Protein backbone atom coordinates (compact mmCIF):
# COMPACT_ATOMS: atom_id res chain seq x y z
CA UNK A 1 0.00 0.00 0.00
CA UNK A 2 1.22 3.46 -0.95
CA UNK A 3 -0.49 6.81 -0.57
CA UNK A 4 -0.03 9.38 -3.31
CA UNK A 5 -0.81 13.08 -3.43
CA UNK A 6 -0.56 15.25 -6.54
CA UNK A 7 0.03 18.98 -6.61
CA UNK A 8 0.98 21.71 -9.06
CA UNK A 9 -2.06 21.88 -11.29
CA UNK A 10 -3.66 25.14 -12.30
CA UNK A 11 -5.06 27.35 -15.03
CA UNK A 12 -2.59 28.43 -17.71
CA UNK A 13 -2.56 29.80 -21.21
CA UNK A 14 -1.72 27.68 -24.23
CA UNK A 15 2.03 27.44 -24.66
CA UNK A 16 2.75 27.71 -20.95
CA UNK A 17 4.49 25.19 -18.71
CA UNK A 18 3.55 23.47 -15.47
CA UNK A 19 5.30 21.01 -13.23
CA UNK A 20 3.18 18.48 -11.41
CA UNK A 21 4.47 16.73 -8.31
CA UNK A 22 3.39 13.51 -6.69
CA UNK A 23 4.50 12.81 -3.15
CA UNK A 24 4.47 9.20 -2.02
CA UNK A 25 4.14 7.93 1.52
CA UNK A 26 5.53 4.48 0.76
CA UNK A 27 8.50 3.41 2.80
CA UNK A 28 10.06 1.64 -0.19
CA UNK A 29 9.42 4.18 -2.93
CA UNK A 30 12.06 2.62 -5.17
CA UNK A 31 10.07 -0.61 -5.39
CA UNK A 32 7.38 1.11 -7.47
CA UNK A 33 7.11 1.91 -11.13
CA UNK A 34 5.38 5.29 -11.26
CA UNK A 35 3.02 6.65 -13.85
CA UNK A 36 0.94 9.66 -14.78
CA UNK A 37 -2.53 9.40 -16.26
CA UNK A 38 -5.11 12.00 -17.17
CA UNK A 39 -8.84 12.11 -17.56
CA UNK A 40 -10.66 14.80 -19.48
CA UNK A 41 -14.28 15.55 -18.74
CA UNK A 42 -16.49 12.85 -20.22
CA UNK A 43 -13.51 10.76 -21.35
CA UNK A 44 -11.76 7.64 -20.15
CA UNK A 45 -8.62 7.86 -18.09
CA UNK A 46 -5.59 7.61 -20.37
CA UNK A 47 -1.90 6.92 -20.00
CA UNK A 48 0.49 9.86 -20.11
CA UNK A 49 3.91 8.70 -18.91
CA UNK A 50 5.70 6.13 -16.79
CA UNK A 51 9.12 5.82 -15.23
CA UNK A 52 11.13 2.88 -13.97
CA UNK A 53 12.13 2.37 -10.38
CA UNK A 54 15.54 4.02 -10.70
CA UNK A 55 14.40 6.56 -13.26
CA UNK A 56 16.49 5.07 -16.03
CA UNK A 57 13.68 4.17 -18.41
CA UNK A 58 10.66 6.26 -19.39
CA UNK A 59 7.64 5.83 -21.62
CA UNK A 60 5.24 8.41 -23.02
CA UNK A 61 1.98 8.60 -24.83
CA UNK A 62 2.43 9.77 -28.41
CA UNK A 63 0.31 12.82 -27.70
CA UNK A 64 2.82 14.20 -25.19
CA UNK A 65 6.18 13.04 -26.54
CA UNK A 66 8.59 15.93 -26.87
CA UNK A 67 6.51 18.14 -24.58
CA UNK A 68 6.24 16.29 -21.27
CA UNK A 69 9.03 14.85 -19.14
CA UNK A 70 8.57 12.44 -16.27
CA UNK A 71 11.23 12.20 -13.59
CA UNK A 72 11.62 11.01 -10.03
CA UNK A 73 13.63 11.87 -6.97
CA UNK A 74 13.81 8.74 -4.87
CA UNK A 75 15.48 10.57 -1.99
CA UNK A 76 12.32 12.70 -1.75
CA UNK A 77 9.88 9.90 -2.66
CA UNK A 78 8.48 12.18 -5.34
CA UNK A 79 7.69 11.82 -9.02
CA UNK A 80 7.30 14.80 -11.34
CA UNK A 81 5.68 15.60 -14.64
CA UNK A 82 7.16 18.61 -16.39
CA UNK A 83 4.68 19.82 -18.98
CA UNK A 84 5.70 22.29 -21.66
CA UNK A 85 4.00 23.80 -24.70
CA UNK A 86 0.64 23.05 -23.16
CA UNK A 87 -2.37 22.82 -25.41
CA UNK A 88 -6.09 23.10 -24.65
CA UNK A 89 -6.30 19.38 -25.44
CA UNK A 90 -4.13 18.74 -22.36
CA UNK A 91 -6.91 19.97 -20.10
CA UNK A 92 -7.74 17.16 -17.69
CA UNK A 93 -7.44 15.91 -14.18
CA UNK A 94 -3.96 14.44 -13.85
CA UNK A 95 -3.43 11.41 -11.64
CA UNK A 96 -0.30 9.90 -10.20
CA UNK A 97 -0.20 6.10 -10.00
CA UNK A 98 2.07 3.39 -8.65
CA UNK A 99 2.52 -0.29 -9.41
CA UNK A 100 4.49 -3.00 -7.68
CA UNK A 101 6.57 -4.36 -10.52
CA UNK A 102 9.29 -3.70 -13.04
CA UNK A 103 7.56 -3.19 -16.39
CA UNK A 104 6.30 0.20 -17.55
CA UNK A 105 2.61 -0.45 -18.06
CA UNK A 106 0.07 1.75 -19.82
CA UNK A 107 -3.30 0.48 -18.62
CA UNK A 108 -5.23 1.83 -15.68
CA UNK A 109 -5.87 -1.62 -14.24
CA UNK A 110 -2.14 -2.35 -14.17
CA UNK A 111 -1.61 0.22 -11.41
CA UNK A 112 -2.66 -0.47 -7.87
CA UNK A 113 -2.50 2.91 -6.15
CA UNK A 114 -3.76 6.32 -7.21
CA UNK A 115 -3.65 9.88 -6.00
CA UNK A 116 -6.69 12.13 -5.80
CA UNK A 117 -5.81 14.03 -8.96
CA UNK A 118 -4.94 17.62 -9.75
CA UNK A 119 -6.75 19.77 -12.30
CA UNK A 120 -4.85 21.21 -15.25
CA UNK A 121 -6.75 23.66 -17.41
CA UNK A 122 -5.21 25.15 -20.54
CA UNK A 123 -7.03 28.05 -22.12
CA UNK A 124 -6.72 28.99 -25.77
PDB file of N, CA and C in Angstrom, residues 13-68:
ATOM      1  N   UNK A  13      -2.311  29.523 -19.808  1.00  0.00           N
ATOM      2  CA  UNK A  13      -2.559  29.800 -21.215  1.00  0.00           C
ATOM      3  C   UNK A  13      -1.857  28.778 -22.094  1.00  0.00           C
ATOM      4  N   UNK A  14      -2.366  28.567 -23.274  1.00  0.00           N
ATOM      5  CA  UNK A  14      -1.720  27.680 -24.228  1.00  0.00           C
ATOM      6  C   UNK A  14      -0.279  28.123 -24.448  1.00  0.00           C
ATOM      7  N   UNK A  15       0.627  27.155 -24.490  1.00  0.00           N
ATOM      8  CA  UNK A  15       2.034  27.437 -24.656  1.00  0.00           C
ATOM      9  C   UNK A  15       2.806  27.527 -23.358  1.00  0.00           C
ATOM     10  N   UNK A  16       2.106  27.592 -22.248  1.00  0.00           N
ATOM     11  CA  UNK A  16       2.748  27.708 -20.948  1.00  0.00           C
ATOM     12  C   UNK A  16       3.266  26.363 -20.456  1.00  0.00           C
ATOM     13  N   UNK A  17       3.945  26.397 -19.325  1.00  0.00           N
ATOM     14  CA  UNK A  17       4.492  25.194 -18.706  1.00  0.00           C
ATOM     15  C   UNK A  17       3.983  25.041 -17.290  1.00  0.00           C
ATOM     16  N   UNK A  18       3.907  23.807 -16.841  1.00  0.00           N
ATOM     17  CA  UNK A  18       3.554  23.473 -15.469  1.00  0.00           C
ATOM     18  C   UNK A  18       4.365  22.263 -15.049  1.00  0.00           C
ATOM     19  N   UNK A  19       4.670  22.196 -13.781  1.00  0.00           N
ATOM     20  CA  UNK A  19       5.300  21.005 -13.229  1.00  0.00           C
ATOM     21  C   UNK A  19       4.407  20.420 -12.161  1.00  0.00           C
ATOM     22  N   UNK A  20       3.975  19.197 -12.382  1.00  0.00           N
ATOM     23  CA  UNK A  20       3.183  18.480 -11.409  1.00  0.00           C
ATOM     24  C   UNK A  20       4.099  17.652 -10.514  1.00  0.00           C
ATOM     25  N   UNK A  21       3.724  17.535  -9.264  1.00  0.00           N
ATOM     26  CA  UNK A  21       4.473  16.731  -8.314  1.00  0.00           C
ATOM     27  C   UNK A  21       3.552  15.692  -7.707  1.00  0.00           C
ATOM     28  N   UNK A  22       4.119  14.570  -7.355  1.00  0.00           N
ATOM     29  CA  UNK A  22       3.386  13.506  -6.686  1.00  0.00           C
ATOM     30  C   UNK A  22       4.234  12.998  -5.542  1.00  0.00           C
ATOM     31  N   UNK A  23       3.785  13.247  -4.336  1.00  0.00           N
ATOM     32  CA  UNK A  23       4.498  12.815  -3.147  1.00  0.00           C
ATOM     33  C   UNK A  23       3.953  11.474  -2.682  1.00  0.00           C
ATOM     34  N   UNK A  24       4.840  10.543  -2.426  1.00  0.00           N
ATOM     35  CA  UNK A  24       4.467   9.197  -2.020  1.00  0.00           C
ATOM     36  C   UNK A  24       4.808   8.957  -0.564  1.00  0.00           C
ATOM     37  N   UNK A  25       3.925   8.244   0.114  1.00  0.00           N
ATOM     38  CA  UNK A  25       4.140   7.928   1.521  1.00  0.00           C
ATOM     39  C   UNK A  25       4.795   6.572   1.729  1.00  0.00           C
ATOM     40  N   UNK A  26       4.977   5.816   0.658  1.00  0.00           N
ATOM     41  CA  UNK A  26       5.531   4.475   0.764  1.00  0.00           C
ATOM     42  C   UNK A  26       6.928   4.494   1.345  1.00  0.00           C
ATOM     43  N   UNK A  27       7.174   3.518   2.204  1.00  0.00           N
ATOM     44  CA  UNK A  27       8.498   3.408   2.802  1.00  0.00           C
ATOM     45  C   UNK A  27       9.541   3.029   1.754  1.00  0.00           C
ATOM     46  N   UNK A  28       9.161   2.121   0.858  1.00  0.00           N
ATOM     47  CA  UNK A  28      10.064   1.643  -0.186  1.00  0.00           C
ATOM     48  C   UNK A  28       9.640   2.211  -1.532  1.00  0.00           C
ATOM     49  N   UNK A  29       9.836   3.502  -1.717  1.00  0.00           N
ATOM     50  CA  UNK A  29       9.418   4.176  -2.932  1.00  0.00           C
ATOM     51  C   UNK A  29      10.075   3.584  -4.169  1.00  0.00           C
ATOM     52  N   UNK A  30      11.319   3.144  -4.034  1.00  0.00           N
ATOM     53  CA  UNK A  30      12.059   2.622  -5.172  1.00  0.00           C
ATOM     54  C   UNK A  30      11.539   1.280  -5.662  1.00  0.00           C
ATOM     55  N   UNK A  31      10.631   0.652  -4.951  1.00  0.00           N
ATOM     56  CA  UNK A  31      10.066  -0.613  -5.390  1.00  0.00           C
ATOM     57  C   UNK A  31       8.905  -0.419  -6.369  1.00  0.00           C
ATOM     58  N   UNK A  32       8.536   0.821  -6.630  1.00  0.00           N
ATOM     59  CA  UNK A  32       7.380   1.112  -7.468  1.00  0.00           C
ATOM     60  C   UNK A  32       7.758   1.735  -8.802  1.00  0.00           C
ATOM     61  N   UNK A  33       7.179   1.203  -9.864  1.00  0.00           N
ATOM     62  CA  UNK A  33       7.114   1.915 -11.129  1.00  0.00           C
ATOM     63  C   UNK A  33       6.041   2.980 -10.968  1.00  0.00           C
ATOM     64  N   UNK A  34       6.318   4.181 -11.426  1.00  0.00           N
ATOM     65  CA  UNK A  34       5.381   5.290 -11.263  1.00  0.00           C
ATOM     66  C   UNK A  34       4.865   5.748 -12.616  1.00  0.00           C
ATOM     67  N   UNK A  35       3.624   6.188 -12.615  1.00  0.00           N
ATOM     68  CA  UNK A  35       3.023   6.650 -13.850  1.00  0.00           C
ATOM     69  C   UNK A  35       2.153   7.874 -13.642  1.00  0.00           C
ATOM     70  N   UNK A  36       1.896   8.557 -14.742  1.00  0.00           N
ATOM     71  CA  UNK A  36       0.943   9.659 -14.784  1.00  0.00           C
ATOM     72  C   UNK A  36      -0.145   9.322 -15.797  1.00  0.00           C
ATOM     73  N   UNK A  37      -1.371   9.568 -15.402  1.00  0.00           N
ATOM     74  CA  UNK A  37      -2.529   9.398 -16.265  1.00  0.00           C
ATOM     75  C   UNK A  37      -3.339  10.688 -16.232  1.00  0.00           C
ATOM     76  N   UNK A  38      -4.226  10.844 -17.184  1.00  0.00           N
ATOM     77  CA  UNK A  38      -5.106  12.000 -17.170  1.00  0.00           C
ATOM     78  C   UNK A  38      -6.492  11.612 -17.642  1.00  0.00           C
ATOM     79  N   UNK A  39      -7.460  12.375 -17.199  1.00  0.00           N
ATOM     80  CA  UNK A  39      -8.844  12.112 -17.559  1.00  0.00           C
ATOM     81  C   UNK A  39      -9.552  13.426 -17.836  1.00  0.00           C
ATOM     82  N   UNK A  40      -9.897  13.627 -19.092  1.00  0.00           N
ATOM     83  CA  UNK A  40     -10.659  14.796 -19.484  1.00  0.00           C
ATOM     84  C   UNK A  40     -12.131  14.562 -19.184  1.00  0.00           C
ATOM     85  N   UNK A  41     -12.864  15.638 -19.050  1.00  0.00           N
ATOM     86  CA  UNK A  41     -14.284  15.546 -18.741  1.00  0.00           C
ATOM     87  C   UNK A  41     -15.006  14.705 -19.788  1.00  0.00           C
ATOM     88  N   UNK A  42     -15.722  13.703 -19.330  1.00  0.00           N
ATOM     89  CA  UNK A  42     -16.487  12.851 -20.220  1.00  0.00           C
ATOM     90  C   UNK A  42     -15.679  11.800 -20.948  1.00  0.00           C
ATOM     91  N   UNK A  43     -14.383  11.708 -20.664  1.00  0.00           N
ATOM     92  CA  UNK A  43     -13.514  10.759 -21.350  1.00  0.00           C
ATOM     93  C   UNK A  43     -12.955   9.721 -20.384  1.00  0.00           C
ATOM     94  N   UNK A  44     -12.397   8.667 -20.954  1.00  0.00           N
ATOM     95  CA  UNK A  44     -11.761   7.636 -20.154  1.00  0.00           C
ATOM     96  C   UNK A  44     -10.385   8.095 -19.691  1.00  0.00           C
ATOM     97  N   UNK A  45      -9.946   7.564 -18.574  1.00  0.00           N
ATOM     98  CA  UNK A  45      -8.619   7.861 -18.089  1.00  0.00           C
ATOM     99  C   UNK A  45      -7.582   7.268 -19.037  1.00  0.00           C
ATOM    100  N   UNK A  46      -6.567   8.048 -19.394  1.00  0.00           N
ATOM    101  CA  UNK A  46      -5.588   7.607 -20.367  1.00  0.00           C
ATOM    102  C   UNK A  46      -4.164   7.770 -19.856  1.00  0.00           C
ATOM    103  N   UNK A  47      -3.307   6.919 -20.356  1.00  0.00           N
ATOM    104  CA  UNK A  47      -1.895   6.915 -19.997  1.00  0.00           C
ATOM    105  C   UNK A  47      -1.194   8.154 -20.524  1.00  0.00           C
ATOM    106  N   UNK A  48      -0.306   8.711 -19.713  1.00  0.00           N
ATOM    107  CA  UNK A  48       0.494   9.860 -20.107  1.00  0.00           C
ATOM    108  C   UNK A  48       1.977   9.522 -20.121  1.00  0.00           C
ATOM    109  N   UNK A  49       2.483   8.991 -19.013  1.00  0.00           N
ATOM    110  CA  UNK A  49       3.905   8.704 -18.906  1.00  0.00           C
ATOM    111  C   UNK A  49       4.159   7.725 -17.777  1.00  0.00           C
ATOM    112  N   UNK A  50       5.283   7.035 -17.852  1.00  0.00           N
ATOM    113  CA  UNK A  50       5.701   6.126 -16.794  1.00  0.00           C
ATOM    114  C   UNK A  50       7.212   6.169 -16.666  1.00  0.00           C
ATOM    115  N   UNK A  51       7.694   5.796 -15.490  1.00  0.00           N
ATOM    116  CA  UNK A  51       9.123   5.820 -15.229  1.00  0.00           C
ATOM    117  C   UNK A  51       9.510   4.623 -14.379  1.00  0.00           C
ATOM    118  N   UNK A  52      10.661   4.057 -14.680  1.00  0.00           N
ATOM    119  CA  UNK A  52      11.133   2.875 -13.974  1.00  0.00           C
ATOM    120  C   UNK A  52      11.569   3.217 -12.560  1.00  0.00           C
ATOM    121  N   UNK A  53      11.864   2.191 -11.803  1.00  0.00           N
ATOM    122  CA  UNK A  53      12.135   2.366 -10.380  1.00  0.00           C
ATOM    123  C   UNK A  53      13.321   3.273 -10.079  1.00  0.00           C
ATOM    124  N   UNK A  54      14.365   3.177 -10.889  1.00  0.00           N
ATOM    125  CA  UNK A  54      15.542   4.021 -10.699  1.00  0.00           C
ATOM    126  C   UNK A  54      15.559   5.225 -11.636  1.00  0.00           C
ATOM    127  N   UNK A  55      14.485   5.415 -12.377  1.00  0.00           N
ATOM    128  CA  UNK A  55      14.396   6.564 -13.256  1.00  0.00           C
ATOM    129  C   UNK A  55      15.212   6.456 -14.526  1.00  0.00           C
ATOM    130  N   UNK A  56      15.649   5.259 -14.868  1.00  0.00           N
ATOM    131  CA  UNK A  56      16.492   5.074 -16.033  1.00  0.00           C
ATOM    132  C   UNK A  56      15.677   4.998 -17.319  1.00  0.00           C
ATOM    133  N   UNK A  57      14.514   4.377 -17.240  1.00  0.00           N
ATOM    134  CA  UNK A  57      13.675   4.169 -18.409  1.00  0.00           C
ATOM    135  C   UNK A  57      12.375   4.943 -18.275  1.00  0.00           C
ATOM    136  N   UNK A  58      11.933   5.543 -19.377  1.00  0.00           N
ATOM    137  CA  UNK A  58      10.662   6.264 -19.391  1.00  0.00           C
ATOM    138  C   UNK A  58       9.847   5.856 -20.600  1.00  0.00           C
ATOM    139  N   UNK A  59       8.556   6.120 -20.527  1.00  0.00           N
ATOM    140  CA  UNK A  59       7.640   5.832 -21.618  1.00  0.00           C
ATOM    141  C   UNK A  59       6.600   6.933 -21.651  1.00  0.00           C
ATOM    142  N   UNK A  60       6.178   7.317 -22.860  1.00  0.00           N
ATOM    143  CA  UNK A  60       5.239   8.411 -23.020  1.00  0.00           C
ATOM    144  C   UNK A  60       4.162   8.075 -24.038  1.00  0.00           C
ATOM    145  N   UNK A  61       3.005   8.645 -23.811  1.00  0.00           N
ATOM    146  CA  UNK A  61       1.975   8.596 -24.830  1.00  0.00           C
ATOM    147  C   UNK A  61       2.418   9.442 -26.021  1.00  0.00           C
ATOM    148  N   UNK A  62       2.032   9.029 -27.215  1.00  0.00           N
ATOM    149  CA  UNK A  62       2.434   9.768 -28.412  1.00  0.00           C
ATOM    150  C   UNK A  62       1.983  11.226 -28.360  1.00  0.00           C
ATOM    151  N   UNK A  63       0.865  11.482 -27.740  1.00  0.00           N
ATOM    152  CA  UNK A  63       0.308  12.821 -27.703  1.00  0.00           C
ATOM    153  C   UNK A  63       1.137  13.813 -26.890  1.00  0.00           C
ATOM    154  N   UNK A  64       2.033  13.310 -26.036  1.00  0.00           N
ATOM    155  CA  UNK A  64       2.815  14.203 -25.189  1.00  0.00           C
ATOM    156  C   UNK A  64       4.312  14.099 -25.420  1.00  0.00           C
ATOM    157  N   UNK A  65       4.750  13.201 -26.277  1.00  0.00           N
ATOM    158  CA  UNK A  65       6.177  13.042 -26.539  1.00  0.00           C
ATOM    159  C   UNK A  65       6.778  14.345 -27.050  1.00  0.00           C
ATOM    160  N   UNK A  66       7.920  14.708 -26.492  1.00  0.00           N
ATOM    161  CA  UNK A  66       8.586  15.931 -26.872  1.00  0.00           C
ATOM    162  C   UNK A  66       8.137  17.141 -26.094  1.00  0.00           C
ATOM    163  N   UNK A  67       7.037  17.022 -25.363  1.00  0.00           N
ATOM    164  CA  UNK A  67       6.514  18.136 -24.578  1.00  0.00           C
ATOM    165  C   UNK A  67       6.539  17.878 -23.080  1.00  0.00           C
ATOM    166  N   UNK A  68       6.290  16.644 -22.684  1.00  0.00           N
ATOM    167  CA  UNK A  68       6.239  16.285 -21.266  1.00  0.00           C
ATOM    168  C   UNK A  68       7.463  15.470 -20.892  1.00  0.00           C
TER     169      UNK A  68
END
